[in-house]
C-alpha positions in Angstrom: 40.1 -41.1 77.6 41.6 -39.3 80.9 42.8 -35.8 80.8 45.0 -34.8 83.5 48.2 -36.3 81.6 47.1 -33.2 79.0 48.2 -30.7 81.7 51.3 -29.4 83.4 49.6 -28.1 86.8 46.4 -28.3 88.4 47.3 -29.1 92.0 46.3 -27.3 94.3 43.6 -25.3 91.5 40.1 -24.8 92.3 38.9 -21.5 89.8 38.4 -23.3 86.5 35.5 -20.9 86.9 37.5 -18.1 86.8 40.1 -19.1 84.2 40.9 -22.4 82.4 44.2 -23.8 82.8 46.1 -24.3 78.9 46.7 -28.1 78.1 50.7 -28.8 77.1 49.2 -29.0 73.4 47.9 -25.3 73.9 51.0 -24.5 75.3 53.3 -25.3 72.3 51.1 -24.6 69.9 51.4 -20.8 71.0 54.7 -20.9 71.9 55.5 -22.0 68.1 53.8 -19.6 66.8 55.8 -16.9 68.9 59.4 -18.4 68.0 58.0 -18.4 64.3 56.7 -15.0 64.0 59.7 -13.6 66.2 61.9 -15.1 63.4 60.0 -13.2 61.2 58.3 -16.3 60.1 54.8 -15.6 61.1 52.8 -18.0 59.5 48.9 -16.3 59.0 47.9 -19.9 56.9 47.6 -22.1 59.7 46.7 -19.4 62.1 43.4 -19.2 59.7 43.5 -23.3 59.8 43.7 -23.5 63.4 40.5 -21.8 63.4 38.1 -23.0 61.4 39.7 -26.2 63.6 38.2 -24.8 66.4 35.6 -24.1 64.8 34.5 -27.6 64.1 35.7 -28.8 67.3 33.8 -26.4 68.7 30.5 -27.5 66.7 31.0 -31.5 68.0 31.3 -30.3 71.3 27.9 -28.7 71.6 26.6 -30.7 68.5 25.7 -28.2 66.5 26.3 -28.2 63.1 29.5 -26.1 61.9 27.7 -24.2 59.8 25.4 -22.9 62.2 28.7 -21.5 64.3 30.3 -18.0 64.2 33.3 -17.2 66.2 33.6 -14.1 69.0 36.3 -12.6 70.5 33.4 -11.8 73.9 29.9 -13.3 75.0 29.1 -9.5 75.2 29.5 -8.8 71.7 27.7 -11.7 70.4 24.6 -10.7 72.7 24.6 -7.5 71.5 24.1 -8.6 68.1 20.8 -10.6 69.5 20.2 -7.4 71.6 19.7 -5.2 68.4 17.1 -7.5 66.3 14.7 -7.2 69.5 12.1 -5.4 68.3 11.1 -2.3 69.7 9.0 -2.5 73.7 9.6 -6.2 73.6 10.2 -8.1 76.7 13.0 -9.9 77.4 13.3 -12.7 80.2 16.1 -13.5 82.7 17.6 -14.8 85.1 17.8 -12.2 88.6 21.8 -12.4 88.8 22.5 -13.7 85.5 26.6 -12.6 84.1 26.9 -9.0 82.7 28.0 -10.1 79.7 24.9 -11.5 79.1 22.4 -9.4 80.1 23.6 -5.9 80.0 23.2 -5.9 75.6 19.0 -5.6 76.4 19.5 -3.9 79.8 21.1 -2.0 77.5 19.3 -1.4 74.2 16.9 1.6 74.4 14.0 1.1 72.1 11.9 0.7 75.0 13.0 -3.4 75.4 12.6 -4.4 78.6 14.6 -6.8 80.3 12.8 -8.4 83.1 14.7 -11.0 85.9 12.9 -13.7 88.0 14.3 -16.3 90.5 16.1 -19.2 87.1 13.9 -21.6 89.8 11.1 -20.0 88.0 11.9 -19.0 84.9 10.0 -21.6 82.6 7.1 -20.4 84.7 7.7 -16.7 83.8 7.3 -16.9 80.2 4.3 -15.2 78.6 3.0 -15.0 75.4 4.3 -10.8 76.4 8.4 -12.8 76.2 10.5 -12.4 72.6 13.4 -13.6 74.5 14.5 -16.1 76.9 17.7 -15.1 77.9 19.7 -17.3 80.8 23.3 -19.2 81.7 23.2 -22.9 81.3 25.2 -22.8 84.4 25.2 -19.9 87.0 28.8 -18.1 87.8 27.9 -17.1 91.3 26.0 -20.0 92.5 27.1 -22.3 90.2 23.0 -24.0 89.7 22.5 -25.8 86.8 19.2 -24.4 84.9 16.3 -27.0 83.3 17.3 -26.4 80.4 14.6 -28.4 78.5 11.7 -27.4 81.0 12.6 -23.2 79.7 12.9 -24.0 76.2 9.4 -26.2 76.3 8.2 -23.1 78.1 9.7 -20.6 75.7 8.6 -23.2 72.4 4.9 -23.0 73.7 4.9 -19.4 74.3 6.6 -18.3 71.4 9.7 -17.0 72.4 13.2 -17.7 71.7 15.9 -18.9 73.3 19.4 -17.8 73.8 22.2 -20.0 76.5 25.2 -18.6 77.5 27.3 -21.7 77.4 30.3 -20.5 79.1 30.1 -22.2 82.5 28.9 -25.3 81.2 31.1 -26.9 77.9 33.9 -28.4 79.1 32.7 -30.4 81.9 28.4 -30.6 81.2 27.6 -32.1 78.3 25.5 -29.7 76.2 23.0 -29.9 73.1 23.4 -26.1 71.2 20.3 -26.8 68.5 17.9 -27.0 71.7 18.1 -23.5 72.0 18.1 -20.6 69.1 21.4 -19.1 69.9 23.8 -19.9 72.7 27.0 -18.1 73.1 29.8 -19.0 75.0 34.0 -17.8 75.8 35.8 -21.0 76.0 38.7 -19.3 78.7 37.4 -21.3 80.7 36.3 -24.9 81.1 37.3 -25.2 77.7 41.1 -24.5 78.7 41.2 -21.8 75.7 43.4 -18.7 76.0 40.8 -15.4 76.7 39.9 -13.9 73.1 37.8 -17.2 71.6 34.6 -16.9 71.7 31.4 -18.9 69.8 27.6 -18.0 68.9 25.1 -20.9 67.7 22.2 -19.8 65.9 19.4 -21.7 64.5 18.5 -21.2 61.0 15.4 -19.5 62.0 17.1 -16.6 64.2 19.6 -16.4 62.3 17.1 -15.3 59.1 16.2 -12.6 61.7 19.5 -11.2 62.4 21.5 -8.2 60.6 25.3 -8.6 60.5 25.9 -5.7 63.0 28.9 -6.4 63.0 30.5 -7.3 59.5 33.9 -7.4 58.8 36.5 -9.0 56.1 36.4 -12.4 57.7 32.2 -12.3 57.4 32.5 -12.7 54.1 31.5 -15.8 51.4 35.8 -15.6 50.8 37.1 -13.6 53.9 40.4 -13.1 51.7 38.2 -11.3 48.6 36.4 -8.9 51.1 39.0 -7.0 52.2 38.6 -3.7 50.5 34.9 -2.0 49.4 31.4 -3.9 49.7 30.5 -5.8 47.2 31.9 -8.9 48.2 29.5 -11.2 49.5 29.1 -12.3 53.1 29.2 -15.9 53.6 25.6 -17.8 53.5 26.0 -19.2 57.0 26.6 -18.5 60.3 30.1 -17.3 59.3 28.5 -13.8 58.1 28.3 -13.5 61.7 32.7 -14.0 62.1 34.3 -11.4 64.1 38.1 -11.1 62.9 39.6 -13.4 64.6 42.5 -13.3 67.5 44.6 -15.8 65.3 47.5 -16.5 68.2 44.5 -17.1 70.5 43.1 -19.5 68.5 46.5 -21.5 67.2 46.2 -22.5 71.3 42.1 -22.4 71.4 42.6 -25.6 68.5 44.1 -28.2 70.4 42.2 -27.4 73.4 38.9 -27.6 72.1 40.4 -30.7 70.0 41.1 -31.9 73.5 37.6 -31.7 74.8 35.7 -32.8 71.7 37.6 -36.0 71.7 36.9 -37.0 75.4 33.9 -39.0 76.4 31.6 -36.1 77.7 29.7 -38.3 80.2 33.6 -39.8 81.5 34.0 -35.9 82.1 30.9 -35.2 83.6 30.5 -38.0 86.2 34.7 -36.5 86.9 34.0 -33.0 88.2 30.6 -33.8 90.0 31.9 -36.2 91.7 34.4 -34.8 92.9 32.5 -31.8 94.0 29.4 -33.9 95.5 32.5 -35.3 97.8 33.5 -32.0 98.4 29.6 -30.8 99.2 29.8 -33.8 101.8 32.7 -33.2 103.5 31.1 -29.4 103.9 27.6 -30.9 104.9 26.3 -28.8 101.9 22.6 -29.8 100.4 23.1 -32.0 96.9 21.7 -29.2 94.3 18.6 -30.8 92.3 21.1 -30.4 89.2 24.9 -32.1 90.1 27.1 -29.3 89.0 31.1 -29.1 89.2 30.9 -25.5 90.8 30.2 -25.6 94.6 29.6 -22.1 96.4 28.2 -21.4 100.1 28.0 -18.3 101.9 30.7 -16.6 102.9 30.5 -12.6 102.5 33.6 -11.9 104.9 35.7 -13.6 103.1 37.1 -15.8 105.6 36.7 -19.1 103.8 38.4 -18.1 100.8 41.0 -16.5 102.7 41.5 -19.9 104.9 41.8 -22.1 100.6 44.3 -18.3 100.1 46.2 -19.2 103.1 47.2 -22.4 102.1 48.4 -22.8 99.1 45.2 -22.5 97.1 43.1 -20.9 94.6 39.7 -20.2 94.6 37.5 -17.4 93.7 34.5 -15.5 95.8 31.6 -14.3 94.1 29.1 -12.3 95.0 29.4 -12.6 98.9 29.7 -16.5 98.4 33.2 -18.6 98.2 33.7 -21.0 94.9 35.3 -23.7 94.3 35.2 -25.8 91.0 36.6 -29.4 89.9 37.9 -29.8 86.6 39.6 -32.7 84.3 42.6 -32.1 85.6 41.2 -31.9 89.8 41.5 -34.9 91.6 40.0 -36.8 95.6 43.3 -34.9 96.7 42.2 -31.3 95.8 39.0 -31.8 97.6 40.5 -33.2 100.6 43.2 -30.8 100.9 40.7 -27.9 100.2 38.5 -29.2 103.3 41.3 -29.2 105.3 41.8 -25.8 104.9 38.6 -25.6 105.9 38.0 -27.9 108.9 38.9 -24.8 111.1 35.7 -22.7 109.9 34.0 -22.4 112.6 36.8 -21.4 115.2 37.9 -17.9 115.1 38.0 -15.8 111.9 40.8 -15.8 109.4 41.9 -12.0 109.5 43.1 -11.1 106.1 45.3 -7.6 105.4 43.8 -5.9 102.4 
């Protein structure tokens, strides 16, 4: 299944790792919802169906049971649910330089919780009997490096530690299996091309039993529409007890985007995106990573490479002193070749950008 025709744009856009482009169906769904609301006919029932459609599509995409998927609005809020369950004084192990939304809730958990950071390449080796949780991004935002998920999960299991994996920079181009981990989080506005404000939390039954629904609200109820008032209504018996109140319009747009990616061939998407990245690395004479990635980064402390791409009309990004480009389903070899052409003068006098 070729996904490019489902997008109106994408040429010279190399920043899916920053913000995904909405597919045509998402634009149509949100536009129709806005028009209905503007005419005095908002459809709350349809928005609620969109939430559940999005949940099912996401569960299919990451190979998780629907009963194990909770909806979220931000990854940091979902992570804070797990941070609240870390025992006093326990150790949380994470990679150096991982994204703040994943690690900050543990750094500020208090109660003597210890956050220890090590190089990603050594994460599995550093798990000890003192480690309560290993928290890491499957794909690093700053570098595009893909973690050895199976090795990390196996090391954690041997030590009796739990695992939390952030799929935000992976789901949508990298085939993932959320059941490999005790918990995963994902914000869908990047590679899944959904509106911002749509996220997901997956939980194993064992970890779910250890968590308190500290963000419980009306949508956490077994029957949300019967949970609007008071505290007598029971919470859902599955992961929905950890739901937050959904941003309806965002989910209206997310449902068709997630359905699109859930229906795609994950192997084909992976081959397409990593193939374009490999073509770019070859043109830049960059080393191939141990595990293929759709994100390519290289040192660019002064921002010269990013400035060249921008001056050529291309949209890219820079993170942690590195230039960063990403290749998604709406990109093709022409995008790669135009980016390389823009960068071929990188060894000559740097382009000066007025700030």
